[in-house]
mmCIF file of N, CA, C and O in Angstrom:
data_model
loop_
_atom_site.group_PDB
_atom_site.id
_atom_site.type_symbol
_atom_site.label_atom_id
_atom_site.label_comp_id
_atom_site.label_asym_id
_atom_site.label_seq_id
_atom_site.Cartn_x
_atom_site.Cartn_y
_atom_site.Cartn_z
ATOM 1 N N UNK A 1 0.896 -1.451 0.027
ATOM 2 C CA UNK A 1 0.016 0.003 -0.072
ATOM 3 C C UNK A 1 1.055 1.256 0.027
ATOM 4 O O UNK A 1 1.785 1.290 0.854
ATOM 5 N N UNK A 2 0.528 2.285 -0.947
ATOM 6 C CA UNK A 2 1.188 3.273 -0.945
ATOM 7 C C UNK A 2 0.673 4.322 0.156
ATOM 8 O O UNK A 2 -0.500 4.479 0.175
ATOM 9 N N UNK A 3 1.501 5.298 0.379
ATOM 10 C CA UNK A 3 0.782 6.345 1.383
ATOM 11 C C UNK A 3 1.062 7.688 0.921
ATOM 12 O O UNK A 3 1.925 7.814 -0.001
ATOM 13 N N UNK A 4 0.435 8.649 1.043
ATOM 14 C CA UNK A 4 0.508 10.011 0.823
ATOM 15 C C UNK A 4 1.811 10.472 0.989
ATOM 16 O O UNK A 4 2.622 9.896 2.088
ATOM 17 N N UNK A 5 2.312 11.651 0.446
ATOM 18 C CA UNK A 5 3.533 12.410 0.553
ATOM 19 C C UNK A 5 3.891 12.151 2.098
ATOM 20 O O UNK A 5 3.126 12.901 2.932
ATOM 21 N N UNK A 6 5.050 11.899 2.635
ATOM 22 C CA UNK A 6 5.393 12.067 3.888
ATOM 23 C C UNK A 6 5.297 10.594 4.485
ATOM 24 O O UNK A 6 5.791 10.396 5.514
ATOM 25 N N UNK A 7 4.416 9.680 4.127
ATOM 26 C CA UNK A 7 4.358 8.242 4.352
ATOM 27 C C UNK A 7 5.363 7.400 4.376
ATOM 28 O O UNK A 7 6.356 7.971 3.689
ATOM 29 N N UNK A 8 5.666 6.373 4.732
ATOM 30 C CA UNK A 8 6.715 5.498 4.730
ATOM 31 C C UNK A 8 6.946 5.040 3.348
ATOM 32 O O UNK A 8 8.307 4.953 3.102
ATOM 33 N N UNK A 9 6.258 5.069 2.465
ATOM 34 C CA UNK A 9 6.742 4.357 0.986
ATOM 35 C C UNK A 9 6.051 5.640 0.024
ATOM 36 O O UNK A 9 4.678 6.361 0.083
ATOM 37 N N UNK A 10 7.007 6.245 -0.960
ATOM 38 C CA UNK A 10 6.537 7.273 -2.031
ATOM 39 C C UNK A 10 7.113 7.175 -3.118
ATOM 40 O O UNK A 10 7.960 5.839 -3.353
ATOM 41 N N UNK A 11 6.877 7.979 -4.082
ATOM 42 C CA UNK A 11 7.604 7.739 -5.571
ATOM 43 C C UNK A 11 8.518 8.905 -5.548
ATOM 44 O O UNK A 11 8.460 9.892 -5.214
ATOM 45 N N UNK A 12 9.776 8.426 -6.055
ATOM 46 C CA UNK A 12 11.020 9.539 -6.495
ATOM 47 C C UNK A 12 10.953 9.557 -7.873
ATOM 48 O O UNK A 12 11.057 8.537 -8.923
ATOM 49 N N UNK A 13 10.394 10.382 -8.346
ATOM 50 C CA UNK A 13 10.117 11.094 -9.866
ATOM 51 C C UNK A 13 11.360 11.261 -10.605
ATOM 52 O O UNK A 13 12.149 12.249 -10.055
ATOM 53 N N UNK A 14 12.041 10.595 -11.477
ATOM 54 C CA UNK A 14 13.099 11.238 -12.273
ATOM 55 C C UNK A 14 12.638 11.615 -13.296
ATOM 56 O O UNK A 14 11.941 10.976 -14.177
ATOM 57 N N UNK A 15 12.952 13.059 -13.479
ATOM 58 C CA UNK A 15 12.567 13.816 -14.507
ATOM 59 C C UNK A 15 12.828 13.550 -15.860
ATOM 60 O O UNK A 15 12.316 13.770 -16.798
ATOM 61 N N UNK A 16 14.072 13.042 -16.090
ATOM 62 C CA UNK A 16 14.885 12.672 -17.414
ATOM 63 C C UNK A 16 14.071 11.420 -17.712
ATOM 64 O O UNK A 16 13.692 11.311 -19.059
ATOM 65 N N UNK A 17 13.686 10.410 -16.938
ATOM 66 C CA UNK A 17 13.143 9.541 -17.327
ATOM 67 C C UNK A 17 11.824 9.582 -17.687
ATOM 68 O O UNK A 17 11.190 9.136 -18.698
ATOM 69 N N UNK A 18 11.040 10.567 -17.054
ATOM 70 C CA UNK A 18 9.906 11.119 -17.514
ATOM 71 C C UNK A 18 9.811 11.576 -18.971
ATOM 72 O O UNK A 18 8.782 11.568 -19.564
ATOM 73 N N UNK A 19 10.865 12.364 -18.995
ATOM 74 C CA UNK A 19 11.022 12.939 -20.242
ATOM 75 C C UNK A 19 11.057 12.126 -21.586
ATOM 76 O O UNK A 19 10.484 12.106 -22.442
ATOM 77 N N UNK A 20 11.540 11.039 -21.269
ATOM 78 C CA UNK A 20 11.762 9.755 -22.191
ATOM 79 C C UNK A 20 10.752 9.368 -22.663
ATOM 80 O O UNK A 20 10.291 8.659 -23.666
ATOM 81 N N UNK A 21 9.660 9.254 -21.463
ATOM 82 C CA UNK A 21 8.462 8.443 -21.633
ATOM 83 C C UNK A 21 7.237 9.423 -22.260
ATOM 84 O O UNK A 21 6.214 9.039 -22.645
ATOM 85 N N UNK A 22 7.799 11.059 -21.947
ATOM 86 C CA UNK A 22 6.393 11.774 -22.646
ATOM 87 C C UNK A 22 6.572 13.153 -21.814
ATOM 88 O O UNK A 22 7.735 13.571 -22.091
ATOM 89 N N UNK A 23 5.714 13.751 -21.461
ATOM 90 C CA UNK A 23 5.626 14.991 -20.845
ATOM 91 C C UNK A 23 5.934 15.186 -19.401
ATOM 92 O O UNK A 23 5.233 14.455 -18.581
ATOM 93 N N UNK A 24 6.904 15.698 -19.052
ATOM 94 C CA UNK A 24 7.481 15.801 -17.717
ATOM 95 C C UNK A 24 6.311 16.370 -16.995
ATOM 96 O O UNK A 24 6.208 15.771 -15.753
ATOM 97 N N UNK A 25 5.512 17.471 -17.216
ATOM 98 C CA UNK A 25 4.690 18.121 -16.529
ATOM 99 C C UNK A 25 3.563 17.213 -15.912
ATOM 100 O O UNK A 25 2.811 17.141 -14.907
ATOM 101 N N UNK A 26 3.114 16.463 -17.354
ATOM 102 C CA UNK A 26 2.031 15.294 -16.920
ATOM 103 C C UNK A 26 2.748 14.357 -15.808
ATOM 104 O O UNK A 26 1.583 13.749 -15.016
ATOM 105 N N UNK A 27 3.724 14.036 -15.802
ATOM 106 C CA UNK A 27 4.282 12.751 -15.143
ATOM 107 C C UNK A 27 4.381 13.439 -13.642
ATOM 108 O O UNK A 27 3.791 12.738 -12.523
ATOM 109 N N UNK A 28 4.430 14.901 -13.385
ATOM 110 C CA UNK A 28 4.539 15.193 -12.200
ATOM 111 C C UNK A 28 3.327 15.418 -11.658
ATOM 112 O O UNK A 28 2.840 14.954 -10.333
ATOM 113 N N UNK A 29 2.227 15.668 -12.478
ATOM 114 C CA UNK A 29 0.777 15.781 -12.348
ATOM 115 C C UNK A 29 0.266 14.472 -11.649
ATOM 116 O O UNK A 29 -0.569 14.511 -10.731
ATOM 117 N N UNK A 30 0.600 13.492 -12.416
ATOM 118 C CA UNK A 30 0.037 12.219 -12.228
ATOM 119 C C UNK A 30 0.664 11.534 -11.001
ATOM 120 O O UNK A 30 -0.266 10.994 -10.356
ATOM 121 N N UNK A 31 2.009 11.678 -10.380
ATOM 122 C CA UNK A 31 2.459 11.168 -9.129
ATOM 123 C C UNK A 31 2.231 12.191 -8.057
ATOM 124 O O UNK A 31 2.828 11.871 -6.914
ATOM 125 N N UNK A 32 2.098 13.308 -8.191
ATOM 126 C CA UNK A 32 2.218 14.207 -7.357
ATOM 127 C C UNK A 32 1.748 14.021 -5.779
ATOM 128 O O UNK A 32 2.536 14.220 -4.849
ATOM 129 N N UNK A 33 0.365 13.307 -5.796
ATOM 130 C CA UNK A 33 0.312 12.975 -4.380
ATOM 131 C C UNK A 33 0.922 11.829 -3.639
ATOM 132 O O UNK A 33 1.131 12.004 -2.343
ATOM 133 N N UNK A 34 1.851 11.185 -4.426
ATOM 134 C CA UNK A 34 2.946 10.135 -3.939
ATOM 135 C C UNK A 34 4.271 10.554 -3.948
ATOM 136 O O UNK A 34 5.171 9.665 -3.437
ATOM 137 N N UNK A 35 4.603 11.780 -4.401
ATOM 138 C CA UNK A 35 5.930 12.050 -4.745
ATOM 139 C C UNK A 35 6.707 12.560 -3.684
ATOM 140 O O UNK A 35 6.050 13.578 -2.809
ATOM 141 N N UNK A 36 7.821 11.835 -3.206
ATOM 142 C CA UNK A 36 8.379 12.044 -1.968
ATOM 143 C C UNK A 36 10.142 12.714 -2.421
ATOM 144 O O UNK A 36 10.524 13.397 -1.574
ATOM 145 N N UNK A 37 10.322 12.508 -3.551
ATOM 146 C CA UNK A 37 11.592 12.963 -4.183
ATOM 147 C C UNK A 37 11.583 13.159 -5.664
ATOM 148 O O UNK A 37 10.955 12.593 -6.381
ATOM 149 N N UNK A 38 12.030 14.498 -5.960
ATOM 150 C CA UNK A 38 12.331 14.600 -7.376
ATOM 151 C C UNK A 38 13.764 14.797 -7.704
ATOM 152 O O UNK A 38 14.853 15.030 -7.015
ATOM 153 N N UNK A 39 14.127 13.353 -8.667
ATOM 154 C CA UNK A 39 15.410 13.625 -9.014
ATOM 155 C C UNK A 39 15.844 14.101 -10.661
ATOM 156 O O UNK A 39 14.770 13.878 -11.586
ATOM 157 N N UNK A 40 16.620 15.221 -10.529
ATOM 158 C CA UNK A 40 16.741 16.055 -11.549
ATOM 159 C C UNK A 40 17.830 15.765 -12.358
ATOM 160 O O UNK A 40 18.816 15.611 -12.054
ATOM 161 N N UNK A 41 17.447 15.466 -13.543
ATOM 162 C CA UNK A 41 18.569 15.609 -14.635
ATOM 163 C C UNK A 41 17.836 15.394 -16.092
ATOM 164 O O UNK A 41 16.402 15.574 -16.061
ATOM 165 N N UNK A 42 18.710 15.684 -17.232
ATOM 166 C CA UNK A 42 17.983 16.127 -18.705
ATOM 167 C C UNK A 42 18.770 14.921 -19.388
ATOM 168 O O UNK A 42 19.511 14.391 -19.405
ATOM 169 N N UNK A 43 17.939 15.344 -20.453
ATOM 170 C CA UNK A 43 18.437 14.398 -21.970
ATOM 171 C C UNK A 43 17.866 15.246 -23.080
ATOM 172 O O UNK A 43 17.170 16.232 -22.870
ATOM 173 N N UNK A 44 18.477 14.473 -24.109
ATOM 174 C CA UNK A 44 17.958 14.995 -25.465
ATOM 175 C C UNK A 44 16.563 14.119 -26.078
ATOM 176 O O UNK A 44 16.163 14.238 -27.224
ATOM 177 N N UNK A 45 15.600 13.249 -25.172
ATOM 178 C CA UNK A 45 15.018 12.754 -25.590
ATOM 179 C C UNK A 45 14.825 11.102 -26.264
ATOM 180 O O UNK A 45 13.951 10.708 -26.558
ATOM 181 N N UNK A 46 16.000 10.938 -26.290
ATOM 182 C CA UNK A 46 16.154 9.612 -27.067
ATOM 183 C C UNK A 46 16.874 8.597 -26.132
ATOM 184 O O UNK A 46 16.672 7.421 -26.153
ATOM 185 N N UNK A 47 17.814 8.981 -24.946
ATOM 186 C CA UNK A 47 18.143 7.810 -23.975
ATOM 187 C C UNK A 47 18.499 8.621 -22.768
ATOM 188 O O UNK A 47 18.727 9.919 -22.683
ATOM 189 N N UNK A 48 18.677 7.961 -21.668
ATOM 190 C CA UNK A 48 18.994 8.241 -20.469
ATOM 191 C C UNK A 48 20.356 8.820 -19.938
ATOM 192 O O UNK A 48 21.143 8.111 -19.715
ATOM 193 N N UNK A 49 20.337 10.138 -20.792
ATOM 194 C CA UNK A 49 21.993 10.742 -20.585
ATOM 195 C C UNK A 49 22.595 10.971 -19.173
ATOM 196 O O UNK A 49 23.594 11.470 -19.075
ATOM 197 N N UNK A 50 21.390 11.322 -18.570
ATOM 198 C CA UNK A 50 21.705 12.192 -16.867
ATOM 199 C C UNK A 50 22.575 13.261 -17.251
ATOM 200 O O UNK A 50 23.497 13.548 -16.329
ATOM 201 N N UNK A 51 22.202 14.281 -17.973
ATOM 202 C CA UNK A 51 22.696 15.505 -18.159
ATOM 203 C C UNK A 51 22.254 16.696 -17.047
ATOM 204 O O UNK A 51 21.254 16.283 -16.347
ATOM 205 N N UNK A 52 23.243 17.468 -16.898
ATOM 206 C CA UNK A 52 22.805 18.613 -16.133
ATOM 207 C C UNK A 52 21.583 19.274 -16.590
ATOM 208 O O UNK A 52 21.404 19.440 -17.841
ATOM 209 N N UNK A 53 20.766 19.424 -15.597
ATOM 210 C CA UNK A 53 19.355 20.356 -16.083
ATOM 211 C C UNK A 53 19.701 21.488 -16.821
ATOM 212 O O UNK A 53 20.633 22.164 -16.512
ATOM 213 N N UNK A 54 19.075 21.506 -18.107
ATOM 214 C CA UNK A 54 19.256 22.837 -18.876
ATOM 215 C C UNK A 54 20.156 22.351 -20.125
ATOM 216 O O UNK A 54 20.220 23.053 -21.271
ATOM 217 N N UNK A 55 20.917 21.005 -20.055
ATOM 218 C CA UNK A 55 21.752 20.659 -21.109
ATOM 219 C C UNK A 55 21.167 19.884 -22.251
ATOM 220 O O UNK A 55 21.465 19.620 -23.193
ATOM 221 N N UNK A 56 20.045 19.370 -21.861
ATOM 222 C CA UNK A 56 19.136 18.695 -22.797
ATOM 223 C C UNK A 56 17.782 19.394 -23.272
ATOM 224 O O UNK A 56 17.719 20.689 -23.324
ATOM 225 N N UNK A 57 16.751 18.706 -23.557
ATOM 226 C CA UNK A 57 15.489 19.169 -24.077
ATOM 227 C C UNK A 57 14.004 19.300 -23.313
ATOM 228 O O UNK A 57 13.360 19.612 -23.656
ATOM 229 N N UNK A 58 14.404 19.115 -22.062
ATOM 230 C CA UNK A 58 13.395 19.255 -20.911
ATOM 231 C C UNK A 58 12.897 20.597 -20.927
ATOM 232 O O UNK A 58 14.039 21.692 -20.758
ATOM 233 N N UNK A 59 11.715 20.951 -20.757
ATOM 234 C CA UNK A 59 11.326 22.303 -20.637
ATOM 235 C C UNK A 59 11.169 22.379 -19.123
ATOM 236 O O UNK A 59 10.477 22.086 -18.336
ATOM 237 N N UNK A 60 12.293 23.174 -18.566
ATOM 238 C CA UNK A 60 12.385 23.087 -17.105
ATOM 239 C C UNK A 60 11.476 24.283 -16.671
ATOM 240 O O UNK A 60 11.212 24.240 -15.463
ATOM 241 N N UNK A 61 11.160 25.287 -17.461
ATOM 242 C CA UNK A 61 10.121 26.460 -16.936
ATOM 243 C C UNK A 61 9.092 25.587 -16.429
ATOM 244 O O UNK A 61 8.469 25.897 -15.527
ATOM 245 N N UNK A 62 8.613 24.990 -17.470
ATOM 246 C CA UNK A 62 6.985 24.150 -17.061
ATOM 247 C C UNK A 62 7.442 23.123 -16.094
ATOM 248 O O UNK A 62 6.472 22.830 -15.237
ATOM 249 N N UNK A 63 8.657 22.365 -16.163
ATOM 250 C CA UNK A 63 8.938 21.202 -14.843
ATOM 251 C C UNK A 63 8.696 21.956 -13.920
ATOM 252 O O UNK A 63 8.034 21.666 -12.807
ATOM 253 N N UNK A 64 9.233 23.132 -13.514
ATOM 254 C CA UNK A 64 9.592 23.507 -12.330
ATOM 255 C C UNK A 64 8.053 24.642 -11.825
ATOM 256 O O UNK A 64 7.845 24.273 -10.690
ATOM 257 N N UNK A 65 7.391 24.997 -12.822
ATOM 258 C CA UNK A 65 6.239 25.568 -12.509
ATOM 259 C C UNK A 65 5.082 24.286 -12.073
ATOM 260 O O UNK A 65 4.321 24.536 -11.027
ATOM 261 N N UNK A 66 5.281 23.067 -12.635
ATOM 262 C CA UNK A 66 4.299 22.240 -12.274
ATOM 263 C C UNK A 66 4.694 21.650 -10.950
ATOM 264 O O UNK A 66 3.962 21.463 -9.713
ATOM 265 N N UNK A 67 5.880 21.439 -10.625
ATOM 266 C CA UNK A 67 6.590 21.178 -9.295
ATOM 267 C C UNK A 67 5.957 22.071 -8.257
ATOM 268 O O UNK A 67 5.469 21.319 -7.209
ATOM 269 N N UNK A 68 6.126 23.337 -8.607
ATOM 270 C CA UNK A 68 5.523 23.859 -7.568
ATOM 271 C C UNK A 68 3.961 24.113 -7.363
ATOM 272 O O UNK A 68 3.436 24.164 -6.445
ATOM 273 N N UNK A 69 3.417 23.997 -8.697
ATOM 274 C CA UNK A 69 1.955 24.199 -8.633
ATOM 275 C C UNK A 69 1.418 22.779 -7.704
ATOM 276 O O UNK A 69 0.046 22.999 -7.256
ATOM 277 N N UNK A 70 1.808 21.876 -8.093
ATOM 278 C CA UNK A 70 1.288 20.698 -7.075
ATOM 279 C C UNK A 70 1.952 20.377 -5.717
ATOM 280 O O UNK A 70 1.238 19.682 -4.920
ATOM 281 N N UNK A 71 2.513 21.525 -5.361
ATOM 282 C CA UNK A 71 2.418 21.660 -3.587
ATOM 283 C C UNK A 71 3.896 20.754 -3.226
ATOM 284 O O UNK A 71 3.903 20.531 -2.112
ATOM 285 N N UNK A 72 4.744 20.369 -4.113
ATOM 286 C CA UNK A 72 6.042 19.234 -3.930
ATOM 287 C C UNK A 72 6.893 20.021 -2.958
ATOM 288 O O UNK A 72 7.300 21.268 -3.452
ATOM 289 N N UNK A 73 7.149 19.706 -1.654
ATOM 290 C CA UNK A 73 7.943 20.331 -0.965
ATOM 291 C C UNK A 73 9.236 19.322 -0.406
ATOM 292 O O UNK A 73 10.079 19.950 0.654
ATOM 293 N N UNK A 74 9.437 18.490 -1.193
ATOM 294 C CA UNK A 74 10.391 17.205 -0.628
ATOM 295 C C UNK A 74 11.786 17.696 -1.416
ATOM 296 O O UNK A 74 11.648 18.806 -1.991
ATOM 297 N N UNK A 75 12.788 16.666 -1.065
ATOM 298 C CA UNK A 75 14.014 17.207 -1.754
ATOM 299 C C UNK A 75 13.993 17.025 -3.068
ATOM 300 O O UNK A 75 13.351 16.326 -3.850
ATOM 301 N N UNK A 76 14.757 17.822 -3.896
ATOM 302 C CA UNK A 76 15.140 17.829 -5.256
ATOM 303 C C UNK A 76 16.655 17.734 -5.351
ATOM 304 O O UNK A 76 17.351 18.461 -4.868
ATOM 305 N N UNK A 77 16.953 16.263 -5.999
ATOM 306 C CA UNK A 77 18.351 16.127 -5.887
ATOM 307 C C UNK A 77 18.699 16.060 -7.371
ATOM 308 O O UNK A 77 18.189 15.431 -8.246
ATOM 309 N N UNK A 78 20.088 16.609 -7.844
ATOM 310 C CA UNK A 78 20.296 16.251 -8.955
ATOM 311 C C UNK A 78 20.981 14.794 -8.833
ATOM 312 O O UNK A 78 21.869 14.268 -8.377
ATOM 313 N N UNK A 79 20.692 14.065 -10.130
ATOM 314 C CA UNK A 79 20.937 12.756 -10.570
ATOM 315 C C UNK A 79 21.476 12.618 -11.869
ATOM 316 O O UNK A 79 21.049 12.515 -12.972
ATOM 317 N N UNK A 80 23.101 13.318 -11.888
ATOM 318 C CA UNK A 80 23.656 13.486 -13.137
ATOM 319 C C UNK A 80 25.150 12.556 -13.403
ATOM 320 O O UNK A 80 25.633 12.375 -12.165
ATOM 321 N N UNK A 81 25.366 12.653 -14.347
ATOM 322 C CA UNK A 81 26.745 12.025 -14.833
ATOM 323 C C UNK A 81 27.309 12.941 -15.485
ATOM 324 O O UNK A 81 27.019 13.771 -16.332
ATOM 325 N N UNK A 82 28.724 12.796 -15.698
ATOM 326 C CA UNK A 82 29.642 13.903 -16.612
ATOM 327 C C UNK A 82 31.189 13.479 -16.303
ATOM 328 O O UNK A 82 31.590 13.010 -15.481
ATOM 329 N N UNK A 83 31.795 13.272 -17.490
ATOM 330 C CA UNK A 83 33.010 12.473 -17.707
ATOM 331 C C UNK A 83 34.025 13.556 -16.996
ATOM 332 O O UNK A 83 35.061 13.213 -16.110
ATOM 333 N N UNK A 84 33.865 14.779 -17.108
ATOM 334 C CA UNK A 84 34.607 15.857 -16.339
ATOM 335 C C UNK A 84 34.260 16.353 -15.094
ATOM 336 O O UNK A 84 33.029 17.196 -15.065
ATOM 337 N N UNK A 85 34.569 15.828 -13.946
ATOM 338 C CA UNK A 85 33.714 16.232 -12.811
ATOM 339 C C UNK A 85 33.771 17.448 -12.375
ATOM 340 O O UNK A 85 32.742 18.221 -12.112
ATOM 341 N N UNK A 86 35.008 18.524 -12.419
ATOM 342 C CA UNK A 86 35.015 19.544 -12.341
ATOM 343 C C UNK A 86 33.688 20.593 -13.087
ATOM 344 O O UNK A 86 32.964 21.307 -12.660
ATOM 345 N N UNK A 87 34.072 20.230 -14.339
ATOM 346 C CA UNK A 87 33.214 20.875 -15.195
ATOM 347 C C UNK A 87 31.532 20.697 -14.966
ATOM 348 O O UNK A 87 30.806 21.492 -15.125
ATOM 349 N N UNK A 88 31.398 19.708 -14.755
ATOM 350 C CA UNK A 88 29.912 18.759 -14.400
ATOM 351 C C UNK A 88 29.258 19.573 -13.066
ATOM 352 O O UNK A 88 28.571 20.081 -13.040
ATOM 353 N N UNK A 89 30.481 19.830 -12.215
ATOM 354 C CA UNK A 89 29.817 20.248 -10.827
ATOM 355 C C UNK A 89 29.771 21.893 -11.126
ATOM 356 O O UNK A 89 28.928 22.524 -10.468
ATOM 357 N N UNK A 90 30.481 22.684 -11.791
ATOM 358 C CA UNK A 90 30.268 23.857 -12.235
ATOM 359 C C UNK A 90 28.960 24.272 -13.018
ATOM 360 O O UNK A 90 28.197 25.175 -12.537
ATOM 361 N N UNK A 91 28.717 23.403 -13.612
ATOM 362 C CA UNK A 91 27.416 23.307 -14.657
ATOM 363 C C UNK A 91 26.374 23.194 -13.645
ATOM 364 O O UNK A 91 25.004 23.619 -13.722
ATOM 365 N N UNK A 92 26.378 22.250 -12.759
ATOM 366 C CA UNK A 92 25.346 22.145 -11.837
ATOM 367 C C UNK A 92 24.861 23.069 -10.781
ATOM 368 O O UNK A 92 24.002 23.167 -10.753
ATOM 369 N N UNK A 93 26.073 23.663 -10.414
ATOM 370 C CA UNK A 93 26.082 24.939 -9.664
ATOM 371 C C UNK A 93 25.082 26.124 -10.510
ATOM 372 O O UNK A 93 24.314 26.507 -9.728
ATOM 373 N N UNK A 94 25.210 26.167 -11.537
ATOM 374 C CA UNK A 94 24.613 27.426 -12.390
ATOM 375 C C UNK A 94 23.061 26.737 -12.524
ATOM 376 O O UNK A 94 22.238 27.630 -12.580
ATOM 377 N N UNK A 95 23.101 25.231 -12.842
ATOM 378 C CA UNK A 95 21.585 24.837 -13.088
ATOM 379 C C UNK A 95 20.525 25.002 -11.789
ATOM 380 O O UNK A 95 19.772 25.375 -11.965
ATOM 381 N N UNK A 96 21.466 24.527 -10.387
ATOM 382 C CA UNK A 96 20.961 24.978 -9.340
ATOM 383 C C UNK A 96 20.365 26.268 -9.353
ATOM 384 O O UNK A 96 19.166 26.518 -8.892
ATOM 385 N N UNK A 97 21.106 27.316 -9.504
ATOM 386 C CA UNK A 97 20.722 28.700 -9.597
ATOM 387 C C UNK A 97 19.497 28.983 -10.157
ATOM 388 O O UNK A 97 18.715 29.640 -9.871
ATOM 389 N N UNK A 98 19.869 28.520 -11.770
ATOM 390 C CA UNK A 98 18.648 28.944 -12.576
ATOM 391 C C UNK A 98 17.326 28.474 -11.909
ATOM 392 O O UNK A 98 16.020 29.066 -11.994
ATOM 393 N N UNK A 99 17.231 26.709 -11.721
ATOM 394 C CA UNK A 99 16.161 26.180 -11.096
ATOM 395 C C UNK A 99 15.672 26.961 -9.798
ATOM 396 O O UNK A 99 14.429 27.006 -9.659
ATOM 397 N N UNK A 100 16.238 27.163 -9.045
ATOM 398 C CA UNK A 100 15.888 27.988 -7.687
ATOM 399 C C UNK A 100 15.117 29.358 -8.100
ATOM 400 O O UNK A 100 14.239 29.506 -7.589
ATOM 401 N N UNK A 101 15.800 29.968 -9.112
ATOM 402 C CA UNK A 101 15.326 31.421 -9.433
ATOM 403 C C UNK A 101 14.066 30.986 -10.155
ATOM 404 O O UNK A 101 13.241 31.915 -10.043
ATOM 405 N N UNK A 102 13.591 29.976 -10.735
ATOM 406 C CA UNK A 102 12.395 29.875 -11.557
ATOM 407 C C UNK A 102 11.365 29.452 -10.365
ATOM 408 O O UNK A 102 10.110 30.086 -10.432
ATOM 409 N N UNK A 103 11.920 28.625 -9.374
ATOM 410 C CA UNK A 103 10.660 28.355 -8.436
ATOM 411 C C UNK A 103 10.198 29.603 -7.654
ATOM 412 O O UNK A 103 9.327 29.634 -7.150
ATOM 413 N N UNK A 104 11.038 30.675 -7.447
ATOM 414 C CA UNK A 104 10.672 31.945 -6.918
ATOM 415 C C UNK A 104 9.808 32.860 -8.005
ATOM 416 O O UNK A 104 9.443 33.654 -7.561
ATOM 417 N N UNK A 105 9.932 32.581 -9.297
ATOM 418 C CA UNK A 105 9.037 33.315 -10.064
ATOM 419 C C UNK A 105 7.472 32.953 -10.119
ATOM 420 O O UNK A 105 6.852 33.646 -10.590
ATOM 421 N N UNK A 106 7.381 31.735 -9.882
ATOM 422 C CA UNK A 106 5.780 31.108 -9.898
ATOM 423 C C UNK A 106 5.367 31.338 -8.779
ATOM 424 O O UNK A 106 5.206 30.907 -7.828
#
């Protein structure tokens, strides 16, 4: 049995995987009641690349607006890969600033 957000079992929504399956905003709305963790990563819509948010084709404006609209307040965690660790961390820091600023706009 699943419990509502905050219960012992919830859904970790992987935004990149949701993008591969269709629309990220739709996926957020579908699982909102049970979503406990947001796994943030991007891709170009063809394979699970785990790119830094903004480096692929996810509409992050819509994703963040929907995340806020459904009242999600759990942790949002970058789940990313990168061959050059230092460059990936710099990109991740910029992406964090951008996504945080998007949340304050909506």
